[in-house]
Amino acid sequence: MRKREQSPELDESSILKDARKIISLQVEDRSRRAFLLRGLTLGGVAMLSGCNITDNDHVETALSSMSRFNDRVQGWLFNPNAMAPTYPESMITRPFPFNAFYGIDEAPTVDEDTYRLEVTGRVADTHSWKLEELRAMAQTDQITRHICVEGWSAIGRWGGIRFSDFLKCVGADTDAKYVGFKCADDYYTSIDMATALHAQTLLTLTYDGAVLPREYGFPMKLRMPTKLGYKNPKHIQAIFVTNTYPGGYWEDQGYNWFGGS
Ligand SMILES: Nc1nc2c(c(=O)[nH]1)N[C@H]1C(S)=C(S)[C@@H](COP(=O)(O)O)O[C@H]1N2
Ligand SMILES: [Mo]
């Protein structure tokens, strides 16, 4: 980046506030996060990003490239063989909390009979799936903790298809970087391939032994106990495999993209 003149509108405290938001790390590791954020000064950001930060546009560019850098580091640190904790049935949170970017009454109603799951991008088989076809695949169950950045966590039991089995079945290019999701409520997100292939990543069709209820994401929620709540898309309508960064609903507003351990 080219050296620029200092802009008089430069407001260090508001930039640092944005920096903290954009570069924020996962909440499970609060002490490390607090440490990193306390140590973050504007000079430090400039040094780390190799940029002379002098106006807001450049700050924005530097910070989002740092955030992408941060995602890459988290990707390198991700251990595909490390399992998230599982819990006994007695620890399930009842009732399980609802969360979305709207109220519970506005959760979308998806019609079971006309529903088709679209699968596109770097896959050999792009046919659209009926729910009954998905239910006919091998199913597995797990009790794990869901952690939301809004400050709550809850233990629940989800059942469905191991996502790595599904990706194999559609002939996905597992060397591709991303798997993206589009949802019935305009929500969207995307994940790294290593997490997509993790043994605990499930394409879930049930909650607590029954068909996934409307509020928890009928007909389908991708459940990843290694990632924060907002990375777990509900009401999935389309899945695509790609090398082009797809972002996400909250990620595009500054939440960390990797969003997990
Ligand atoms: N389609 C869709 N998926 C979504 C969201 C959403 O608004 N729409 N919110 C996310 C967030 S922030 C959380 S914490 C969880 C909440 O899931 P729950 O209602 O089953 O608790 O869903 C995630 N997946
Ligand atoms: Mo969340």
Short mmCIF file of C-alpha atoms and ligand atoms in Angstrom, two decimals:
data_model
loop_
_atom_site.label_atom_id
_atom_site.label_comp_id
_atom_site.label_asym_id
_atom_site.label_seq_id
_atom_site.Cartn_x
_atom_site.Cartn_y
_atom_site.Cartn_z
CA MET A 1 0.00 0.00 0.00
CA ARG A 2 1.25 3.50 -0.86
CA LYS A 3 2.23 6.00 1.81
CA ARG A 4 -0.47 8.65 2.32
CA GLU A 5 -0.78 12.02 4.02
CA GLN A 6 -2.35 11.98 7.48
CA SER A 7 -6.06 12.70 7.15
CA PRO A 8 -7.42 15.31 9.60
CA GLU A 9 -10.66 13.29 10.05
CA LEU A 10 -8.75 10.33 11.37
CA ASP A 11 -10.42 9.27 14.58
CA GLU A 12 -8.21 6.75 16.28
CA SER A 13 -10.69 5.63 18.90
CA SER A 14 -13.46 4.87 16.42
CA ILE A 15 -11.03 3.01 14.17
CA LEU A 16 -9.83 0.94 17.09
CA LYS A 17 -13.43 0.21 18.02
CA ASP A 18 -14.03 -1.11 14.51
CA ALA A 19 -10.72 -2.95 14.62
CA ARG A 20 -11.77 -4.76 17.74
CA LYS A 21 -15.03 -5.74 16.07
CA ILE A 22 -13.46 -6.82 12.81
CA ILE A 23 -10.57 -8.71 14.28
CA SER A 24 -12.50 -10.17 17.18
CA LEU A 25 -11.57 -13.76 17.88
CA GLN A 26 -13.80 -16.56 19.06
CA VAL A 27 -15.52 -16.07 22.40
CA GLU A 28 -14.73 -19.50 23.82
CA ASP A 29 -11.25 -18.25 24.51
CA ARG A 30 -12.08 -15.06 26.39
CA SER A 31 -8.75 -14.47 28.12
CA ARG A 32 -6.70 -14.83 24.95
CA ARG A 33 -9.14 -12.55 23.13
CA ALA A 34 -9.01 -9.90 25.84
CA PHE A 35 -5.22 -10.08 25.81
CA LEU A 36 -4.98 -9.68 22.05
CA LEU A 37 -7.46 -6.82 21.97
CA ARG A 38 -5.83 -4.96 24.84
CA GLY A 39 -2.52 -5.19 23.02
CA LEU A 40 -3.98 -3.84 19.81
CA THR A 41 -2.94 -0.26 19.08
CA LEU A 42 -3.32 1.63 15.86
CA GLY A 43 0.44 1.53 15.37
CA GLY A 44 0.35 -2.20 15.92
CA VAL A 45 -2.36 -2.61 13.31
CA ALA A 46 -0.35 -0.53 10.87
CA MET A 47 2.79 -2.51 11.55
CA LEU A 48 1.13 -5.90 11.35
CA SER A 49 -0.66 -5.09 8.13
CA GLY A 50 2.41 -3.48 6.58
CA CYS A 51 0.40 -0.35 5.85
CA ASN A 52 0.62 3.27 6.78
CA ILE A 53 -2.91 3.74 8.06
CA THR A 54 -3.96 7.28 7.35
CA ASP A 55 -7.56 7.27 6.22
CA ASN A 56 -10.63 5.21 6.88
CA ASP A 57 -10.68 3.45 3.52
CA HIS A 58 -7.18 2.24 4.04
CA VAL A 59 -7.92 1.25 7.60
CA GLU A 60 -10.87 -0.76 6.38
CA THR A 61 -8.74 -2.51 3.72
CA ALA A 62 -5.92 -3.18 6.15
CA LEU A 63 -8.27 -4.51 8.77
CA SER A 64 -10.18 -6.78 6.47
CA SER A 65 -6.94 -8.17 5.12
CA MET A 66 -5.88 -8.73 8.72
CA SER A 67 -9.16 -10.42 9.41
CA ARG A 68 -8.60 -12.71 6.38
CA PHE A 69 -5.10 -13.33 7.74
CA ASN A 70 -6.62 -14.17 11.10
CA ASP A 71 -8.99 -16.64 9.38
CA ARG A 72 -6.01 -18.31 7.72
CA VAL A 73 -4.17 -18.63 11.03
CA GLN A 74 -7.23 -20.14 12.64
CA GLY A 75 -7.50 -22.49 9.67
CA TRP A 76 -3.91 -23.62 10.23
CA LEU A 77 -4.53 -24.06 13.96
CA PHE A 78 -7.70 -26.11 13.38
CA ASN A 79 -7.10 -29.72 14.33
CA PRO A 80 -9.35 -31.95 12.21
CA ASN A 81 -8.94 -34.79 14.72
CA ALA A 82 -9.81 -32.83 17.87
CA MET A 83 -13.37 -33.53 19.00
CA ALA A 84 -15.67 -31.05 20.70
CA PRO A 85 -17.05 -32.28 24.04
CA THR A 86 -20.22 -34.36 24.03
CA TYR A 87 -22.68 -34.53 26.95
CA PRO A 88 -25.09 -36.96 28.60
CA GLU A 89 -28.79 -36.75 27.82
CA SER A 90 -29.48 -35.44 31.35
CA MET A 91 -27.59 -32.22 30.50
CA ILE A 92 -29.76 -31.21 27.51
CA THR A 93 -31.07 -27.64 27.94
CA ARG A 94 -34.87 -27.64 28.00
CA PRO A 95 -36.41 -25.76 26.39
CA PHE A 96 -33.64 -25.11 23.89
CA PRO A 97 -33.33 -21.36 23.12
CA PHE A 98 -34.37 -19.91 19.76
CA ASN A 99 -32.21 -17.34 18.00
CA ALA A 100 -32.25 -15.66 14.60
CA PHE A 101 -31.95 -12.15 13.20
CA TYR A 102 -35.76 -11.86 13.67
CA GLY A 103 -38.36 -13.05 16.19
CA ILE A 104 -39.58 -16.62 16.56
CA ASP A 105 -42.93 -15.90 14.85
CA GLU A 106 -41.10 -14.94 11.67
CA ALA A 107 -39.19 -18.22 11.34
CA PRO A 108 -39.79 -19.44 7.78
CA THR A 109 -42.28 -22.21 7.04
CA VAL A 110 -40.75 -24.60 4.53
CA ASP A 111 -43.08 -26.99 2.70
CA GLU A 112 -41.93 -30.58 3.16
CA ASP A 113 -43.35 -31.88 -0.15
CA THR A 114 -42.06 -29.24 -2.52
CA TYR A 115 -38.72 -28.77 -0.71
CA ARG A 116 -35.58 -29.58 -2.70
CA LEU A 117 -32.01 -29.12 -1.49
CA GLU A 118 -29.94 -27.55 -4.25
CA VAL A 119 -26.29 -28.65 -4.53
CA THR A 120 -24.04 -26.73 -6.91
CA GLY A 121 -20.48 -25.59 -7.60
CA ARG A 122 -17.52 -27.94 -7.50
CA VAL A 123 -19.54 -31.17 -7.22
CA ALA A 124 -20.01 -34.04 -9.69
CA ASP A 125 -23.71 -34.57 -8.91
CA THR A 126 -25.85 -31.43 -8.99
CA HIS A 127 -29.25 -33.09 -8.64
CA SER A 128 -31.64 -31.50 -6.12
CA TRP A 129 -32.44 -33.63 -3.08
CA LYS A 130 -35.88 -34.50 -1.70
CA LEU A 131 -36.10 -34.81 2.09
CA GLU A 132 -36.90 -38.51 1.84
CA GLU A 133 -33.65 -39.14 -0.06
CA LEU A 134 -31.71 -37.40 2.70
CA ARG A 135 -33.57 -39.39 5.38
CA ALA A 136 -32.62 -42.63 3.58
CA MET A 137 -28.90 -41.95 4.08
CA ALA A 138 -27.02 -43.27 7.16
CA GLN A 139 -27.91 -41.12 10.20
CA THR A 140 -26.01 -40.35 13.38
CA ASP A 141 -26.79 -38.47 16.58
CA GLN A 142 -24.84 -36.25 18.95
CA ILE A 143 -25.32 -34.17 22.11
CA THR A 144 -23.14 -31.06 21.99
CA ARG A 145 -23.01 -27.47 23.20
CA HIS A 146 -24.12 -24.60 20.99
CA ILE A 147 -22.38 -21.30 21.85
CA CYS A 148 -23.86 -17.99 20.70
CA VAL A 149 -21.77 -14.80 20.64
CA GLU A 150 -24.71 -12.99 22.23
CA GLY A 151 -23.63 -14.57 25.49
CA TRP A 152 -25.58 -17.78 25.95
CA SER A 153 -24.88 -21.43 25.38
CA ALA A 154 -27.10 -24.49 25.45
CA ILE A 155 -26.73 -28.24 25.09
CA GLY A 156 -28.84 -30.00 22.49
CA ARG A 157 -29.17 -33.23 20.62
CA TRP A 158 -29.09 -33.18 16.84
CA GLY A 159 -29.28 -36.07 14.40
CA GLY A 160 -28.58 -36.40 10.71
CA ILE A 161 -26.06 -37.21 8.03
CA ARG A 162 -22.35 -36.88 8.59
CA PHE A 163 -21.57 -33.97 6.28
CA SER A 164 -18.38 -35.63 5.00
CA ASP A 165 -20.53 -38.59 3.82
CA PHE A 166 -22.83 -36.18 2.02
CA LEU A 167 -19.93 -34.38 0.34
CA LYS A 168 -18.47 -37.71 -0.77
CA CYS A 169 -21.85 -38.79 -2.08
CA VAL A 170 -22.22 -35.71 -4.30
CA GLY A 171 -18.62 -36.00 -5.52
CA ALA A 172 -17.51 -32.70 -3.99
CA ASP A 173 -14.05 -31.37 -4.74
CA THR A 174 -12.70 -31.63 -1.19
CA ASP A 175 -9.62 -29.64 -2.23
CA ALA A 176 -11.89 -26.62 -2.71
CA LYS A 177 -11.63 -23.93 -0.03
CA TYR A 178 -15.22 -23.24 0.96
CA VAL A 179 -18.66 -24.70 1.38
CA GLY A 180 -21.41 -22.07 1.22
CA PHE A 181 -25.02 -22.20 2.44
CA LYS A 182 -28.14 -20.28 1.43
CA CYS A 183 -31.14 -20.39 3.74
CA ALA A 184 -34.91 -19.99 3.38
CA ASP A 185 -34.85 -16.79 5.49
CA ASP A 186 -32.14 -14.92 3.50
CA TYR A 187 -29.48 -15.97 5.97
CA TYR A 188 -26.25 -17.24 4.43
CA THR A 189 -22.87 -18.37 5.64
CA SER A 190 -19.83 -20.37 4.57
CA ILE A 191 -17.24 -22.63 6.17
CA ASP A 192 -13.73 -23.94 5.52
CA MET A 193 -13.41 -27.40 3.93
CA ALA A 194 -11.50 -28.86 6.92
CA THR A 195 -14.48 -28.13 9.19
CA ALA A 196 -16.92 -29.37 6.55
CA LEU A 197 -15.10 -32.74 6.67
CA HIS A 198 -14.80 -32.86 10.49
CA ALA A 199 -16.36 -36.02 11.98
CA GLN A 200 -18.75 -34.01 14.20
CA THR A 201 -20.09 -31.80 11.40
CA LEU A 202 -23.62 -33.05 10.71
CA LEU A 203 -26.30 -32.13 8.20
CA THR A 204 -29.09 -32.48 10.76
CA LEU A 205 -32.69 -33.39 10.08
CA THR A 206 -33.78 -34.04 13.68
CA TYR A 207 -33.69 -32.33 17.05
CA ASP A 208 -33.94 -34.47 20.22
CA GLY A 209 -35.12 -37.49 18.24
CA ALA A 210 -37.96 -35.73 16.37
CA VAL A 211 -38.15 -33.94 13.00
CA LEU A 212 -36.25 -30.65 13.29
CA PRO A 213 -38.90 -28.10 14.42
CA ARG A 214 -39.56 -24.96 12.36
CA GLU A 215 -37.85 -22.62 14.85
CA TYR A 216 -34.67 -24.71 15.00
CA GLY A 217 -34.26 -24.76 11.24
CA PHE A 218 -36.66 -27.13 9.47
CA PRO A 219 -35.92 -28.89 7.23
CA MET A 220 -32.20 -28.86 7.90
CA LYS A 221 -29.48 -27.26 10.02
CA LEU A 222 -25.75 -27.73 9.62
CA ARG A 223 -24.51 -28.48 13.12
CA MET A 224 -20.84 -27.93 13.97
CA PRO A 225 -19.89 -28.15 17.66
CA THR A 226 -16.46 -26.75 16.70
CA LYS A 227 -17.97 -23.45 15.58
CA LEU A 228 -19.97 -20.59 17.09
CA GLY A 229 -23.75 -20.42 16.71
CA TYR A 230 -23.86 -17.99 13.79
CA LYS A 231 -21.78 -20.38 11.64
CA ASN A 232 -24.52 -23.06 11.97
CA PRO A 233 -27.07 -22.32 9.22
CA LYS A 234 -30.73 -23.28 9.73
CA HIS A 235 -33.38 -23.73 6.97
CA ILE A 236 -30.71 -24.68 4.41
CA GLN A 237 -31.95 -24.48 0.83
CA ALA A 238 -28.73 -24.57 -1.16
CA ILE A 239 -25.21 -25.85 -0.61
CA PHE A 240 -22.34 -24.92 -2.91
CA VAL A 241 -18.66 -25.84 -3.05
CA THR A 242 -16.38 -23.06 -4.21
CA ASN A 243 -12.93 -21.47 -4.19
CA THR A 244 -14.47 -17.97 -4.16
CA TYR A 245 -14.91 -16.54 -0.64
CA PRO A 246 -18.67 -16.46 -0.01
CA GLY A 247 -18.79 -14.52 3.33
CA GLY A 248 -21.90 -14.68 5.49
CA TYR A 249 -24.77 -12.68 6.98
CA TRP A 250 -22.95 -11.74 10.21
CA GLU A 251 -19.45 -12.25 8.81
CA ASP A 252 -20.06 -9.49 6.24
CA GLN A 253 -20.96 -7.20 9.17
CA GLY A 254 -17.65 -7.83 10.92
CA TYR A 255 -17.99 -11.12 12.77
CA ASN A 256 -14.94 -13.31 12.44
CA TRP A 257 -15.36 -15.64 9.44
CA PHE A 258 -13.61 -18.72 10.84
CA GLY A 259 -15.73 -18.42 13.98
CA GLY A 260 -14.49 -21.47 15.84
CA SER A 261 -11.76 -23.60 17.29
N1 LIG B 1 -31.11 -19.46 8.67
C1 LIG B 1 -30.59 -18.97 9.81
N2 LIG B 1 -29.67 -19.69 10.47
C2 LIG B 1 -29.15 -19.22 11.62
C3 LIG B 1 -29.52 -17.93 12.14
C4 LIG B 1 -30.49 -17.19 11.42
O1 LIG B 1 -30.88 -16.06 11.77
N3 LIG B 1 -31.01 -17.75 10.27
N4 LIG B 1 -28.95 -17.48 13.33
C5 LIG B 1 -27.72 -18.14 13.80
C6 LIG B 1 -27.42 -17.86 15.19
S1 LIG B 1 -26.70 -16.37 15.57
C7 LIG B 1 -27.63 -18.80 16.19
S2 LIG B 1 -27.14 -18.55 17.79
C8 LIG B 1 -28.30 -20.10 15.88
C9 LIG B 1 -29.54 -20.31 16.76
O2 LIG B 1 -30.08 -21.58 16.57
P1 LIG B 1 -31.31 -22.06 17.46
O3 LIG B 1 -32.52 -21.20 17.13
O4 LIG B 1 -31.53 -23.48 17.09
O5 LIG B 1 -30.92 -21.87 18.89
O6 LIG B 1 -28.69 -20.20 14.51
C10 LIG B 1 -27.78 -19.65 13.59
N5 LIG B 1 -28.24 -19.98 12.27
MO MO B 2 -25.83 -16.65 17.65
#
